[in-house]
Coordinates of C-alpha atoms in Angstrom, one line a residue:
M890 CA 0.0 0.0 0.0
D891 CA 1.4 3.4 -1.0
R892 CA 1.3 6.4 1.4
Y893 CA 2.5 9.9 0.7
Y894 CA 2.4 12.9 3.0
N895 CA 3.8 16.4 2.7
P896 CA 1.8 19.4 4.1
V897 CA 4.1 22.2 2.9
Q898 CA 2.5 24.8 0.8
V899 CA 4.8 25.8 -2.0
I900 CA 5.1 29.1 -3.8
C901 CA 7.5 28.9 -6.7
G902 CA 8.5 31.5 -9.3
S903 CA 10.3 34.8 -9.9
G904 CA 9.3 37.3 -7.2
A905 CA 7.8 34.7 -4.9
I906 CA 9.5 36.3 -1.8
K907 CA 6.9 39.1 -2.0
E908 CA 4.4 36.6 -0.6
I909 CA 6.2 36.1 2.7
P910 CA 4.6 38.9 4.7
A911 CA 1.1 37.6 3.8
L912 CA 2.1 34.1 4.8
I913 CA 3.3 35.2 8.2
E914 CA 0.1 37.2 8.8
N915 CA -1.8 33.9 8.7
I916 CA 0.1 32.3 11.6
I917 CA 1.5 35.1 13.8
S918 CA 0.0 36.6 17.1
E919 CA 0.1 40.1 18.5
K920 CA 3.8 39.6 19.4
R921 CA 4.7 39.6 15.7
R922 CA 8.3 38.3 16.4
V923 CA 10.1 36.9 13.4
L924 CA 13.7 35.5 13.3
L925 CA 15.2 36.1 9.9
L926 CA 18.1 33.7 9.6
T927 CA 20.3 34.4 6.6
W928 CA 23.5 33.3 5.0
S929 CA 24.4 36.9 4.0
E930 CA 23.6 40.4 5.4
S931 CA 24.4 42.3 2.2
T932 CA 22.0 45.1 1.3
T933 CA 21.3 43.6 -2.1
Y934 CA 20.6 40.2 -0.7
L935 CA 18.1 41.5 1.9
E936 CA 16.4 44.2 0.0
G937 CA 13.6 41.8 -0.9
F938 CA 12.8 41.5 2.8
K939 CA 12.3 45.2 3.6
E940 CA 8.6 44.8 3.7
L941 CA 9.0 42.0 6.2
K942 CA 11.0 44.3 8.5
D943 CA 8.5 47.0 8.2
A944 CA 5.6 44.8 9.1
F945 CA 7.0 42.7 12.0
T946 CA 9.5 42.8 14.9
V947 CA 12.4 41.2 13.1
R948 CA 15.7 40.0 14.5
T949 CA 18.2 39.2 11.7
I950 CA 20.9 36.7 12.4
R951 CA 23.6 35.7 10.0
F952 CA 24.7 32.1 9.8
N953 CA 27.3 31.3 7.2
E954 CA 28.9 28.0 8.3
S955 CA 28.7 25.0 6.0
N956 CA 27.9 21.7 7.7
P957 CA 26.5 23.1 11.0
T958 CA 27.6 21.3 14.1
V959 CA 25.8 20.6 17.4
E960 CA 27.9 23.2 19.1
Q961 CA 27.0 25.8 16.5
L962 CA 23.4 25.0 16.7
F963 CA 23.5 25.3 20.5
E964 CA 25.3 28.7 20.3
L965 CA 22.6 30.0 17.9
Y966 CA 19.8 28.7 20.1
S967 CA 21.4 30.4 23.1
R968 CA 21.6 33.7 21.2
T969 CA 18.0 33.7 20.1
V970 CA 15.9 31.8 22.6
D971 CA 15.3 35.0 24.6
F972 CA 13.7 36.6 21.5
Q973 CA 11.0 33.9 21.5
P974 CA 10.3 34.1 17.8
E975 CA 6.9 32.9 16.5
V976 CA 8.2 32.3 13.0
V977 CA 11.7 31.5 11.7
V978 CA 12.3 32.6 8.1
A979 CA 15.4 30.6 6.9
V980 CA 16.9 32.2 3.8
G981 CA 19.9 30.4 2.4
G982 CA 21.2 27.0 1.4
G983 CA 20.7 23.7 3.1
S984 CA 22.9 24.6 6.1
V985 CA 20.8 27.7 7.0
M986 CA 17.5 25.8 6.6
D987 CA 18.8 22.8 8.6
V988 CA 19.7 25.2 11.4
G989 CA 16.4 27.2 11.1
K990 CA 14.1 24.2 11.2
S991 CA 16.2 22.6 14.0
L992 CA 15.8 25.7 16.2
C993 CA 12.0 25.3 15.9
C994 CA 12.4 21.9 17.6
F995 CA 14.2 23.4 20.6
Y996 CA 12.4 26.7 21.3
G997 CA 10.1 26.3 24.3
K998 CA 12.6 23.9 25.9
E999 CA 15.4 24.5 28.4
V1000 CA 18.6 23.3 26.7
D1001 CA 21.6 24.1 28.9
S1002 CA 24.5 22.5 26.9
P1003 CA 25.5 20.9 23.6
D1004 CA 25.3 17.5 25.4
E1005 CA 21.7 18.1 26.4
M1006 CA 21.0 19.0 22.8
R1007 CA 22.6 15.8 21.7
K1008 CA 20.5 13.8 24.1
I1009 CA 17.2 15.4 22.8
I1010 CA 18.3 14.7 19.2
S1011 CA 19.3 11.0 20.0
E1012 CA 16.0 10.4 21.8
K1013 CA 13.9 12.4 19.3
A1014 CA 12.3 14.1 22.3
Y1015 CA 11.2 17.2 20.5
G1016 CA 7.4 17.2 21.2
Q1017 CA 5.2 19.6 19.3
P1018 CA 7.4 22.5 18.0
K1019 CA 6.5 25.9 19.4
T1020 CA 7.7 27.8 16.4
K1021 CA 6.8 27.6 12.7
W1022 CA 9.3 28.1 9.9
I1023 CA 9.3 29.2 6.3
G1024 CA 12.1 27.9 4.0
V1025 CA 13.5 30.3 1.3
P1026 CA 16.2 28.5 -0.6
T1027 CA 19.0 30.5 -2.3
T1028 CA 20.6 27.4 -3.8
S1029 CA 18.9 24.8 -5.9
G1030 CA 19.8 21.4 -4.5
T1031 CA 19.0 20.5 -0.9
G1032 CA 15.2 20.5 -1.1
S1033 CA 15.4 21.2 2.7
E1034 CA 12.5 23.6 2.4
V1035 CA 10.0 20.7 1.9
T1036 CA 11.4 18.1 4.2
C1037 CA 11.0 17.6 8.0
W1038 CA 14.6 16.6 8.8
A1039 CA 17.9 18.4 9.2
T1040 CA 21.5 17.3 9.1
I1041 CA 23.5 18.5 12.1
W1042 CA 27.1 17.3 12.2
D1043 CA 29.0 16.1 15.3
P1044 CA 32.6 15.7 14.3
S1045 CA 33.8 15.4 17.9
Q1046 CA 31.6 12.2 18.1
N1047 CA 32.4 11.1 14.5
M1048 CA 28.6 11.3 13.8
K1049 CA 26.1 12.8 11.5
R1050 CA 23.0 13.5 13.4
S1051 CA 19.4 14.0 12.1
V1052 CA 17.0 16.4 13.7
E1053 CA 13.6 15.1 12.5
S1054 CA 10.0 15.4 13.4
R1055 CA 6.9 14.9 11.2
E1056 CA 5.4 17.9 13.2
N1057 CA 8.2 20.1 11.9
F1058 CA 7.5 20.4 8.2
A1059 CA 7.7 24.1 7.0
Y1060 CA 4.5 26.2 7.1
A1061 CA 5.6 27.2 3.6
A1062 CA 8.4 26.9 1.0
V1063 CA 9.0 30.0 -1.0
V1064 CA 11.1 29.1 -4.1
D1065 CA 12.3 32.2 -5.9
P1066 CA 14.9 31.6 -8.6
D1067 CA 15.9 35.3 -8.5
L1068 CA 17.7 34.5 -5.2
T1069 CA 20.1 32.1 -6.9
K1070 CA 21.6 34.7 -9.2
S1071 CA 24.8 35.1 -7.2
M1072 CA 25.6 31.4 -6.8
P1073 CA 29.1 30.5 -8.0
L1074 CA 29.1 27.9 -10.8
K1075 CA 30.8 25.3 -8.6
L1076 CA 28.0 25.6 -6.0
A1077 CA 25.3 25.8 -8.6
V1078 CA 26.4 22.5 -10.1
S1079 CA 27.1 20.6 -6.9
S1080 CA 23.7 21.7 -5.6
A1081 CA 21.9 20.6 -8.8
L1082 CA 23.6 17.2 -8.7
D1083 CA 22.7 16.8 -5.0
A1084 CA 19.1 17.3 -6.0
V1085 CA 19.5 14.7 -8.8
A1086 CA 20.9 12.3 -6.1
H1087 CA 17.8 13.0 -3.9
A1088 CA 15.5 12.1 -6.7
V1089 CA 17.4 9.0 -7.9
E1090 CA 17.7 7.6 -4.4
S1091 CA 14.0 8.3 -3.8
Y1092 CA 13.2 6.4 -6.9
W1093 CA 15.0 3.2 -5.9
A1094 CA 14.6 3.5 -2.1
K1095 CA 13.0 0.6 -0.2
A1096 CA 10.5 3.2 1.1
T1097 CA 9.6 4.5 -2.4
N1098 CA 5.9 5.0 -3.4
T1099 CA 3.9 5.9 -6.5
V1100 CA 3.8 9.7 -5.8
S1101 CA 7.5 10.0 -4.9
R1102 CA 8.6 8.0 -8.0
G1103 CA 6.6 10.3 -10.3
L1104 CA 8.1 13.4 -8.6
A1105 CA 11.5 11.9 -8.7
L1106 CA 11.5 11.2 -12.4
E1107 CA 10.2 14.7 -13.2
A1108 CA 12.8 16.2 -11.0
I1109 CA 15.6 14.3 -12.7
R1110 CA 14.3 15.2 -16.2
T1111 CA 14.0 18.8 -15.3
I1112 CA 17.5 19.2 -13.9
M1113 CA 19.4 17.0 -16.3
G1114 CA 17.6 18.5 -19.2
S1115 CA 18.8 22.0 -18.3
I1116 CA 22.1 21.5 -16.6
D1117 CA 24.1 22.0 -19.8
K1118 CA 22.4 25.4 -20.2
L1119 CA 23.6 26.2 -16.7
L1120 CA 27.1 25.2 -17.5
A1121 CA 27.1 27.3 -20.7
D1122 CA 25.4 30.4 -19.2
Q1123 CA 25.3 30.6 -15.5
G1124 CA 23.1 33.7 -15.7
S1125 CA 20.4 32.0 -17.7
L1126 CA 17.0 32.7 -16.0
E1127 CA 15.6 29.6 -17.7
A1128 CA 18.3 27.4 -16.3
R1129 CA 18.0 28.8 -12.8
E1130 CA 14.2 28.4 -12.9
Q1131 CA 14.5 24.7 -14.0
M1132 CA 17.1 24.0 -11.3
A1133 CA 14.9 25.6 -8.6
K1134 CA 11.8 23.7 -9.7
G1135 CA 13.7 20.4 -10.1
S1136 CA 15.3 20.8 -6.6
M1137 CA 11.9 21.4 -5.0
M1138 CA 10.3 18.4 -6.7
A1139 CA 13.3 16.2 -5.6
G1140 CA 12.8 17.4 -2.1
M1141 CA 9.1 16.5 -2.3
A1142 CA 10.1 13.0 -3.5
F1143 CA 12.6 12.2 -0.8
S1144 CA 10.6 13.9 1.9
N1145 CA 8.7 10.6 2.1
T1146 CA 11.4 8.1 1.3
R1147 CA 14.7 9.3 2.7
T1148 CA 17.9 8.8 0.8
T1149 CA 20.0 5.6 0.5
G1150 CA 23.5 4.4 -0.2
C1151 CA 24.9 7.5 -2.0
H1152 CA 24.1 9.8 0.9
S1153 CA 25.2 7.2 3.5
I1154 CA 28.6 6.7 2.0
S1155 CA 29.1 10.5 1.3
Y1156 CA 28.7 11.7 4.9
P1157 CA 32.2 10.8 6.2
L1158 CA 33.7 12.2 2.9
T1159 CA 32.2 15.6 3.8
M1160 CA 32.8 15.4 7.5
H1161 CA 36.5 14.4 7.4
H1162 CA 37.7 15.6 4.0
G1163 CA 35.6 18.7 3.4
I1164 CA 34.3 17.4 0.0
P1165 CA 31.2 19.5 -0.6
H1166 CA 28.1 17.4 0.0
G1167 CA 26.7 17.7 -3.5
A1168 CA 30.0 16.8 -5.1
A1169 CA 30.5 13.8 -2.7
V1170 CA 27.1 12.4 -3.2
S1171 CA 27.1 12.8 -7.0
L1172 CA 30.4 11.1 -7.4
L1173 CA 28.7 8.0 -5.9
L1174 CA 25.7 8.0 -8.1
G1175 CA 27.2 6.0 -10.9
P1176 CA 28.8 3.3 -8.7
V1177 CA 25.8 2.9 -6.5
L1178 CA 23.5 2.7 -9.5
E1179 CA 25.6 -0.1 -10.9
L1180 CA 25.2 -1.9 -7.6
N1181 CA 21.5 -1.3 -7.3
A1182 CA 20.5 -1.9 -11.0
P1183 CA 19.1 -5.4 -10.5
A1184 CA 16.7 -4.2 -7.8
V1185 CA 15.5 -1.0 -9.6
K1186 CA 11.9 -1.2 -10.8
D1187 CA 11.5 0.2 -14.3
L1188 CA 15.2 1.0 -14.7
D1189 CA 14.7 2.2 -18.3
A1190 CA 12.5 5.1 -17.1
L1191 CA 15.3 6.2 -14.7
L1192 CA 18.0 6.0 -17.4
T1193 CA 15.8 8.0 -19.8
A1194 CA 15.2 10.7 -17.1
L1195 CA 19.0 10.9 -16.6
G1196 CA 19.4 11.4 -20.4
V1197 CA 21.4 8.2 -21.0
E1198 CA 20.7 4.8 -22.6
Q1199 CA 23.0 2.5 -20.7
I1200 CA 24.0 2.2 -17.0
G1201 CA 27.6 2.7 -17.9
E1202 CA 27.0 6.1 -19.3
V1203 CA 25.8 7.6 -16.0
R1204 CA 29.2 7.8 -14.3
P1205 CA 31.0 9.6 -17.2
R1206 CA 28.0 12.0 -17.6
I1207 CA 28.0 13.0 -14.0
N1208 CA 31.8 13.2 -13.9
G1209 CA 31.8 15.4 -17.0
I1210 CA 29.4 17.9 -15.4
L1211 CA 31.5 18.0 -12.2
A1212 CA 34.8 18.5 -14.2
V1213 CA 33.4 21.4 -16.3
A1214 CA 32.4 23.1 -13.0
G1215 CA 35.9 22.6 -11.6
H1216 CA 35.3 19.8 -9.2
P1217 CA 37.8 17.0 -8.9
I1218 CA 36.3 13.6 -9.8
R1219 CA 38.8 11.3 -7.9
L1220 CA 38.9 11.1 -4.1
Q1221 CA 42.7 11.3 -4.0
K1222 CA 42.4 14.8 -5.7
W1223 CA 40.4 15.8 -2.6
G1224 CA 43.3 14.7 -0.3
V1225 CA 41.9 11.2 0.5
T1226 CA 44.6 8.6 0.9
E1227 CA 44.5 4.8 0.8
E1228 CA 45.1 4.8 4.6
D1229 CA 41.9 6.8 5.0
L1230 CA 39.7 4.2 3.4
P1231 CA 39.1 1.9 6.4
Q1232 CA 37.9 4.8 8.6
L1233 CA 35.6 6.0 5.8
V1234 CA 34.2 2.6 5.2
A1235 CA 33.5 2.1 9.0
Q1236 CA 31.5 5.3 9.1
S1237 CA 29.6 4.8 5.8
I1238 CA 26.8 2.5 7.1
T1239 CA 24.4 5.2 8.3
K1240 CA 21.2 3.9 10.0
G1241 CA 18.1 5.0 8.0
R1242 CA 20.1 5.5 4.8
A1243 CA 22.2 2.4 4.2
D1244 CA 19.3 0.1 5.3
N1245 CA 17.0 1.9 2.9
N1246 CA 19.2 1.0 -0.1
P1247 CA 17.6 -1.8 -2.3
E1248 CA 20.9 -3.8 -2.3
E1249 CA 22.8 -4.6 0.9
L1250 CA 25.6 -2.3 1.8
T1251 CA 28.3 -4.2 3.6
E1252 CA 31.7 -2.8 4.5
A1253 CA 33.2 -4.9 1.7
V1254 CA 30.7 -3.4 -0.8
V1255 CA 31.4 0.1 0.4
H1256 CA 35.1 -0.4 0.2
N1257 CA 34.8 -1.5 -3.5
I1258 CA 32.6 1.5 -4.3
L1259 CA 35.1 3.9 -2.8
K1260 CA 37.9 2.2 -4.7
T1261 CA 36.1 2.9 -8.0
I1262 CA 36.2 6.6 -7.4
F1263 CA 39.5 6.8 -5.6

């Protein structure tokens, strides 16, 4: 039996951010307190939010750390809990939205240390969130605006933690491609390929369903059909719009299925070697597809969406896109050594991701996959 659930209302298109004040009016009380969490505080970046600041009591906080840690999340919670925001508007890439949605799970609780925060995350003891949030992506890749989980890194514990609650979907996702204009090409490409990975993994996940599979195929077609335009002309409005739409649909797809082997294996590559998440996960798409192929239902539909005819064409297609954008396509070019592989393998079997893969991921299998991209 198929089940699909996603309660996020989505506003998508050029100029969509103008709708944010009206959205907030529907959910806010007389206190009218809004936390505006942003990656950048530049005047140009925030000019679209002037009406927001005129209408509400707004505290603007800048957070521009990639791969946010438990300690960083606790520090931001400590700085903002006294403000008691009723709405968090998270404007940025996946890291900003991960932090914004996570804060909503902790407001209303007394959290006195990073260790207490770790305990709550481990036990999933969030309860009903006291604060609502609105996701406003400025990159086209994470889909975080339409999912109910967030990645918070914990390098001191050699862990990737997931803050997740079905009660913490965004009130709304506002997808405005105009906000992606300033993305560097490297980031634009790695973000787009991260979205492709979300969709591909949603398509073959053990938890896949009819709705998510349809969304996944359309997301893949949308992104892969326009990514060459992005490479040729980063300023192309058409390409930016297609990346934004594809990323959102990929997010809708994996919001119900989670990801699988590519993401599971990618986490330690990012945590220990600084490989951008989108680059790390997309390097794994080809090898993991080759592993999973026998278990993928309607494989031809997936290959067609990717724009290839044979499984063996996926890896060179993805690597070619990464290379044009300036991303290394071998792990050793990212500073990974042979001696690093055992540790990477040991940390690649992530609960909820590896066991959602259609083919079994053992340490031996993961080692072989890493060797193919070493």
